[in-house]
Amino acid sequence: MKFQNPSQNPDPASGRYLLEPGLAARLEGYRLVRYRPAGGEPGGGRRSRRKGGAVEFADYRQYTPGDEPRRVDWKAYARLGRLYVKEFLDERQDCVLLLVDTSASMDYGGEAHKGRCALRVAAGLGVCTLAGNDRLAAAASGSQTALLAPLGGRGSIFRLLQFLEGLTFGGVSDLAGDLRAALAMAPRTGSLYVFSDLLDLEKVEKTLRLAAGYGLETTLLHIMAPQERQPVLEGEWALVDAESGARVEVSVTPALLLAYRRRLENFMEQLDDLCRRWGARRVMVDSGERPASTFFITLPRAGVLHPR
C-alpha cells in the first residue's frame, strides 16, 4: 500500500548512481556468506560437494582398485594395516542469481525509495560476487522482464551496474515465473537473492517452493520503507494500492495505527514460517538506512556478508 495524503505527492527516487566509487571499492573486500558447499564451475573460491584434488580435506574412504596411489594415506596404513584414501573438497565457482522485484509497489518511499534501495543492495552484492571470482546472473520481475546472462570477473561490474540502472518500476511482478526463466538462462545457479517488499504471500511461497525444488540457497532481502514499518500519520488519508489502483479513504487514529502494527507483525511471522518451511532466510532491509550502514553493519550482522 502507498500512503497518500490528498495534499501531497510522493517524491521520485533520487540519486543518479547506485554505488559511490568508494563504497564499491570497500565492497570488493567482502564476500557473500554461503552456508552450503557450492557445486558450480571449477576455478572459484567456494567449497564444492564434489570430491577432487584441491585444497580442503573432506574425509577418508577405503581404497578400491583404480584409486591413485598418491591419495593413499600411508601413515594410516602403518597404524591400521588397511588402505585408506584421502578425499578433498574441490573449489568451484558459485553462480549467484539476483532477482529484483520491479513492480509498482516498489516505486514508493520518496528519499527512502524502496526500488532504489533494492537496486543498490543488489548492486552491492553483485560487486562482492564478481570480485570474489564467482559468476553472477540477474533478473527483473515487473512490467518489464529483463535478464542478464551470467557474468564473471571484476571487469563485469560495469555491465551489472548498467543493467540495474536501466530498470524501471511498474506493473505486477511474477517472481516465480521470472525465476524459472532466469534459471533456464543460468542453470548452474546455486544461490538466489530476492529483493522485494514481499507483499503477496502466495507469490512468495510459489517462489520459495520453486527455489527449493532447484536446490537453491535462498535469501529474501525484505525491502520496506520507514513509513511502512512505523507510519507517522494522523487525520484523513487515502490508501492507494500501487498495483491495482484501488483506493480506500481512512481516518487515521491511534487505534488504527496499533491495529496496523499488529497486522504487520503477523504478516512478518507468516513470512518467516514460509522461509522455515522451504529452507530460506529473510533479512529485513530498511530503505531509509544509509547505504554504508546497510552493507557494513546490517548485512554482516544478518550473516549475508563477511570480510574476506
Short mmCIF file of C-alpha atoms in Angstrom, two decimals:
data_model
loop_
_atom_site.label_atom_id
_atom_site.label_comp_id
_atom_site.label_asym_id
_atom_site.label_seq_id
_atom_site.Cartn_x
_atom_site.Cartn_y
_atom_site.Cartn_z
CA MET A 1 0.00 0.00 0.00
CA LYS A 2 1.04 3.57 -0.65
CA PHE A 3 0.13 6.17 1.92
CA GLN A 4 -1.02 9.24 0.04
CA ASN A 5 -2.27 12.50 1.53
CA PRO A 6 -4.53 14.47 -0.83
CA SER A 7 -2.27 17.49 -0.44
CA GLN A 8 1.00 15.62 -1.07
CA ASN A 9 2.70 13.70 -3.87
CA PRO A 10 5.49 11.18 -3.21
CA ASP A 11 8.93 12.38 -4.23
CA PRO A 12 10.54 10.40 -7.05
CA ALA A 13 13.60 8.25 -6.41
CA SER A 14 16.66 10.42 -6.04
CA GLY A 15 20.30 9.75 -6.80
CA ARG A 16 21.95 9.11 -10.14
CA TYR A 17 24.34 6.34 -9.24
CA LEU A 18 23.62 3.14 -7.37
CA LEU A 19 27.03 2.90 -5.69
CA GLU A 20 29.55 5.60 -4.91
CA PRO A 21 33.06 4.59 -6.07
CA GLY A 22 34.39 4.45 -2.51
CA LEU A 23 31.54 2.22 -1.41
CA ALA A 24 32.06 -0.14 -4.34
CA ALA A 25 35.78 -0.37 -3.56
CA ARG A 26 35.05 -1.32 0.07
CA LEU A 27 32.55 -3.96 -1.03
CA GLU A 28 35.22 -5.71 -3.08
CA GLY A 29 36.75 -6.66 0.26
CA TYR A 30 33.60 -8.54 1.31
CA ARG A 31 32.15 -11.88 0.24
CA LEU A 32 28.68 -13.40 0.31
CA VAL A 33 28.28 -15.93 3.11
CA ARG A 34 27.25 -19.33 1.85
CA TYR A 35 26.03 -21.99 4.28
CA ARG A 36 26.16 -24.94 1.92
CA PRO A 37 29.02 -26.09 -0.33
CA ALA A 38 28.86 -24.85 -3.91
CA GLY A 39 28.59 -27.06 -6.97
CA GLY A 40 29.45 -24.94 -9.99
CA GLU A 41 32.32 -24.44 -12.39
CA PRO A 42 35.95 -25.15 -11.44
CA GLY A 43 38.20 -22.25 -10.54
CA GLY A 44 36.22 -20.39 -7.91
CA GLY A 45 36.63 -19.74 -4.23
CA ARG A 46 33.78 -21.86 -2.84
CA ARG A 47 33.75 -25.36 -1.37
CA SER A 48 32.01 -27.94 -3.55
CA ARG A 49 30.37 -31.21 -2.59
CA ARG A 50 32.27 -32.79 -5.46
CA LYS A 51 35.38 -34.64 -4.33
CA GLY A 52 38.50 -33.56 -6.16
CA GLY A 53 42.19 -32.88 -5.65
CA ALA A 54 42.10 -29.35 -4.32
CA VAL A 55 42.59 -27.60 -1.07
CA GLU A 56 40.36 -28.76 1.78
CA PHE A 57 40.36 -32.25 3.32
CA ALA A 58 36.88 -33.85 3.29
CA ASP A 59 37.02 -37.47 4.51
CA TYR A 60 38.63 -40.90 4.33
CA ARG A 61 37.28 -43.90 2.47
CA GLN A 62 38.59 -47.40 1.91
CA TYR A 63 40.88 -47.97 -1.03
CA THR A 64 39.33 -49.53 -4.13
CA PRO A 65 41.23 -50.81 -7.20
CA GLY A 66 41.92 -47.95 -9.58
CA ASP A 67 42.47 -45.27 -6.93
CA GLU A 68 45.64 -43.24 -7.38
CA PRO A 69 48.44 -44.43 -5.05
CA ARG A 70 49.34 -40.82 -4.24
CA ARG A 71 45.96 -40.44 -2.49
CA VAL A 72 46.61 -43.35 -0.12
CA ASP A 73 47.25 -42.33 3.49
CA TRP A 74 50.32 -44.44 4.19
CA LYS A 75 50.51 -43.33 7.83
CA ALA A 76 47.00 -44.70 8.39
CA TYR A 77 48.08 -47.92 6.68
CA ALA A 78 51.07 -48.25 9.02
CA ARG A 79 48.80 -47.84 12.05
CA LEU A 80 45.75 -49.83 10.93
CA GLY A 81 47.03 -52.25 8.33
CA ARG A 82 44.33 -51.15 5.86
CA LEU A 83 44.45 -48.89 2.83
CA TYR A 84 42.50 -45.63 3.07
CA VAL A 85 42.26 -42.85 0.50
CA LYS A 86 42.00 -39.12 1.34
CA GLU A 87 39.23 -37.11 -0.32
CA PHE A 88 39.16 -33.36 -0.66
CA LEU A 89 36.53 -30.71 -1.34
CA ASP A 90 37.12 -29.19 -4.73
CA GLU A 91 36.95 -25.42 -5.07
CA ARG A 92 34.35 -24.29 -7.59
CA GLN A 93 32.61 -21.14 -8.66
CA ASP A 94 29.19 -20.44 -7.25
CA CYS A 95 26.67 -18.92 -9.65
CA VAL A 96 24.63 -16.27 -7.85
CA LEU A 97 21.26 -15.11 -9.18
CA LEU A 98 19.84 -11.70 -8.22
CA LEU A 99 16.04 -11.44 -8.67
CA VAL A 100 14.78 -7.86 -8.30
CA ASP A 101 11.10 -7.04 -7.84
CA THR A 102 10.39 -4.04 -10.09
CA SER A 103 6.61 -3.98 -9.63
CA ALA A 104 4.67 -0.80 -8.91
CA SER A 105 4.63 -1.39 -5.15
CA MET A 106 8.42 -0.94 -5.10
CA ASP A 107 8.05 2.55 -6.60
CA TYR A 108 7.46 4.14 -3.21
CA GLY A 109 9.32 5.90 -0.42
CA GLY A 110 10.47 9.31 -1.66
CA GLU A 111 14.05 9.76 -0.47
CA ALA A 112 13.81 6.27 1.08
CA HIS A 113 12.67 4.80 -2.24
CA LYS A 114 12.20 1.03 -1.92
CA GLY A 115 13.03 0.27 -5.53
CA ARG A 116 16.19 2.33 -5.48
CA CYS A 117 17.24 0.59 -2.27
CA ALA A 118 16.62 -2.84 -3.85
CA LEU A 119 18.76 -1.92 -6.87
CA ARG A 120 21.52 -0.53 -4.65
CA VAL A 121 21.67 -3.61 -2.42
CA ALA A 122 21.59 -5.87 -5.48
CA ALA A 123 24.46 -3.86 -6.98
CA GLY A 124 26.47 -4.19 -3.77
CA LEU A 125 26.00 -7.94 -3.51
CA GLY A 126 26.84 -8.21 -7.20
CA VAL A 127 30.14 -6.40 -6.66
CA CYS A 128 31.01 -8.81 -3.83
CA THR A 129 30.17 -11.77 -6.06
CA LEU A 130 32.17 -10.68 -9.09
CA ALA A 131 35.14 -9.50 -7.03
CA GLY A 132 35.19 -12.93 -5.38
CA ASN A 133 35.57 -14.75 -8.70
CA ASP A 134 32.06 -16.23 -8.63
CA ARG A 135 29.62 -15.92 -11.51
CA LEU A 136 26.54 -13.72 -11.45
CA ALA A 137 23.22 -13.50 -13.28
CA ALA A 138 20.31 -11.12 -12.69
CA ALA A 139 16.62 -10.81 -13.50
CA ALA A 140 13.87 -8.21 -13.01
CA SER A 141 10.22 -9.02 -12.30
CA GLY A 142 7.60 -6.36 -13.01
CA SER A 143 6.07 -4.68 -16.04
CA GLN A 144 9.37 -5.37 -17.80
CA THR A 145 11.02 -8.77 -17.67
CA ALA A 146 14.76 -8.31 -18.06
CA LEU A 147 17.51 -10.93 -17.85
CA LEU A 148 21.26 -10.53 -17.50
CA ALA A 149 23.17 -13.63 -18.62
CA PRO A 150 25.88 -15.00 -16.30
CA LEU A 151 28.94 -12.78 -15.92
CA GLY A 152 32.33 -13.33 -14.32
CA GLY A 153 35.23 -11.24 -13.05
CA ARG A 154 35.72 -7.67 -11.83
CA GLY A 155 35.57 -6.43 -15.40
CA SER A 156 31.86 -7.30 -15.50
CA ILE A 157 30.88 -4.99 -12.63
CA PHE A 158 30.13 -2.11 -15.01
CA ARG A 159 27.78 -4.32 -17.07
CA LEU A 160 25.91 -5.30 -13.92
CA LEU A 161 25.50 -1.68 -12.80
CA GLN A 162 24.42 -0.68 -16.29
CA PHE A 163 21.75 -3.40 -16.27
CA LEU A 164 20.40 -2.39 -12.87
CA GLU A 165 20.40 1.34 -13.69
CA GLY A 166 18.28 0.64 -16.75
CA LEU A 167 15.43 -0.96 -14.81
CA THR A 168 12.14 0.88 -14.23
CA PHE A 169 9.26 0.20 -11.85
CA GLY A 170 5.65 -0.57 -12.66
CA GLY A 171 3.09 -3.28 -13.22
CA VAL A 172 2.75 -6.54 -11.32
CA SER A 173 5.54 -8.98 -10.57
CA ASP A 174 5.62 -12.70 -11.34
CA LEU A 175 8.57 -13.72 -9.18
CA ALA A 176 8.17 -17.46 -9.67
CA GLY A 177 7.69 -17.20 -13.43
CA ASP A 178 10.65 -14.88 -13.87
CA LEU A 179 12.77 -17.07 -11.59
CA ARG A 180 12.00 -20.05 -13.81
CA ALA A 181 13.07 -18.06 -16.90
CA ALA A 182 16.26 -16.92 -15.19
CA LEU A 183 17.17 -20.47 -14.14
CA ALA A 184 16.73 -21.62 -17.73
CA MET A 185 19.29 -18.94 -18.67
CA ALA A 186 21.62 -19.75 -15.72
CA PRO A 187 21.09 -23.47 -14.97
CA ARG A 188 24.18 -23.73 -12.73
CA THR A 189 22.77 -21.27 -10.19
CA GLY A 190 23.46 -22.26 -6.59
CA SER A 191 22.47 -19.13 -4.64
CA LEU A 192 19.39 -16.95 -5.06
CA TYR A 193 18.89 -13.44 -3.63
CA VAL A 194 15.42 -11.91 -3.97
CA PHE A 195 14.96 -8.14 -3.46
CA SER A 196 11.30 -7.35 -2.82
CA ASP A 197 8.73 -5.91 -0.41
CA LEU A 198 7.17 -9.43 -0.36
CA LEU A 199 3.63 -8.08 -0.17
CA ASP A 200 1.97 -11.16 -1.69
CA LEU A 201 2.37 -14.25 0.50
CA GLU A 202 1.07 -16.57 -2.23
CA LYS A 203 3.69 -15.30 -4.70
CA VAL A 204 6.40 -15.59 -2.07
CA GLU A 205 5.52 -19.23 -1.35
CA LYS A 206 5.45 -20.14 -5.06
CA THR A 207 8.89 -18.59 -5.46
CA LEU A 208 10.33 -20.36 -2.40
CA ARG A 209 8.83 -23.69 -3.47
CA LEU A 210 10.39 -23.38 -6.92
CA ALA A 211 13.77 -22.38 -5.49
CA ALA A 212 13.71 -25.32 -3.08
CA GLY A 213 12.91 -27.65 -5.95
CA TYR A 214 16.08 -26.49 -7.71
CA GLY A 215 18.12 -26.91 -4.52
CA LEU A 216 18.97 -23.20 -4.28
CA GLU A 217 20.27 -21.50 -1.17
CA THR A 218 17.73 -18.66 -0.98
CA THR A 219 17.88 -15.31 0.80
CA LEU A 220 14.94 -12.88 0.77
CA LEU A 221 16.05 -9.26 1.14
CA HIS A 222 12.84 -7.77 2.51
CA ILE A 223 12.78 -4.09 1.50
CA MET A 224 10.49 -1.82 3.50
CA ALA A 225 10.26 1.96 3.73
CA PRO A 226 10.33 3.59 7.20
CA GLN A 227 6.78 4.89 6.65
CA GLU A 228 5.58 1.34 6.10
CA ARG A 229 7.23 -0.03 9.22
CA GLN A 230 6.28 2.84 11.53
CA PRO A 231 3.62 5.08 9.94
CA VAL A 232 3.51 8.56 11.44
CA LEU A 233 0.08 9.71 10.29
CA GLU A 234 -3.00 11.41 11.60
CA GLY A 235 -6.16 12.79 10.09
CA GLU A 236 -7.75 11.94 6.75
CA TRP A 237 -5.76 9.87 4.27
CA ALA A 238 -6.28 7.78 1.17
CA LEU A 239 -4.69 4.33 0.92
CA VAL A 240 -3.91 3.53 -2.70
CA ASP A 241 -2.90 0.06 -3.88
CA ALA A 242 0.11 0.76 -6.07
CA GLU A 243 -0.59 -2.15 -8.42
CA SER A 244 -4.38 -2.33 -8.68
CA GLY A 245 -5.13 1.36 -8.13
CA ALA A 246 -7.80 0.52 -5.53
CA ARG A 247 -8.37 3.45 -3.21
CA VAL A 248 -9.69 3.49 0.36
CA GLU A 249 -10.39 6.63 2.41
CA VAL A 250 -9.44 6.25 6.08
CA SER A 251 -9.37 8.34 9.21
CA VAL A 252 -6.07 7.57 10.94
CA THR A 253 -6.38 7.21 14.71
CA PRO A 254 -4.02 5.74 17.34
CA ALA A 255 -6.25 2.64 17.46
CA LEU A 256 -5.95 2.18 13.69
CA LEU A 257 -2.14 2.53 13.83
CA LEU A 258 -1.98 -0.05 16.62
CA ALA A 259 -4.09 -2.48 14.57
CA TYR A 260 -1.82 -1.88 11.56
CA ARG A 261 1.30 -2.70 13.57
CA ARG A 262 -0.27 -5.89 14.89
CA ARG A 263 -1.23 -6.96 11.37
CA LEU A 264 2.30 -6.19 10.21
CA GLU A 265 3.80 -8.35 12.97
CA ASN A 266 1.51 -11.20 11.98
CA PHE A 267 2.49 -10.77 8.34
CA MET A 268 6.20 -10.99 9.27
CA GLU A 269 5.54 -14.18 11.22
CA GLN A 270 3.83 -15.73 8.21
CA LEU A 271 6.81 -14.82 6.01
CA ASP A 272 9.21 -16.41 8.47
CA ASP A 273 7.04 -19.54 8.61
CA LEU A 274 7.27 -19.82 4.82
CA CYS A 275 11.05 -19.40 4.97
CA ARG A 276 11.37 -22.17 7.56
CA ARG A 277 9.12 -24.45 5.51
CA TRP A 278 11.15 -24.03 2.32
CA GLY A 279 14.64 -23.68 3.78
CA ALA A 280 15.15 -19.98 3.05
CA ARG A 281 16.08 -16.98 5.20
CA ARG A 282 14.59 -13.48 5.37
CA VAL A 283 16.64 -10.37 6.05
CA MET A 284 14.93 -7.04 6.74
CA VAL A 285 16.36 -4.02 4.91
CA ASP A 286 15.19 -0.51 5.80
CA SER A 287 15.18 1.60 2.63
CA GLY A 288 15.83 4.71 4.75
CA GLU A 289 19.07 3.37 6.19
CA ARG A 290 22.38 4.81 4.99
CA PRO A 291 23.95 2.54 2.34
CA ALA A 292 27.18 2.15 4.32
CA SER A 293 25.21 1.03 7.38
CA THR A 294 23.24 -1.48 5.31
CA PHE A 295 26.34 -3.03 3.75
CA PHE A 296 28.77 -2.95 6.65
CA ILE A 297 26.50 -3.32 9.70
CA THR A 298 23.05 -4.73 8.85
CA LEU A 299 24.03 -7.36 6.27
CA PRO A 300 27.12 -8.68 8.13
CA ARG A 301 25.06 -8.96 11.34
CA ALA A 302 22.43 -10.90 9.41
CA GLY A 303 25.07 -13.29 8.06
CA VAL A 304 24.79 -12.15 4.45
CA LEU A 305 28.21 -10.51 4.04
CA HIS A 306 31.59 -11.13 5.66
CA PRO A 307 35.03 -9.52 5.19
CA ARG A 308 37.37 -11.59 3.07
#
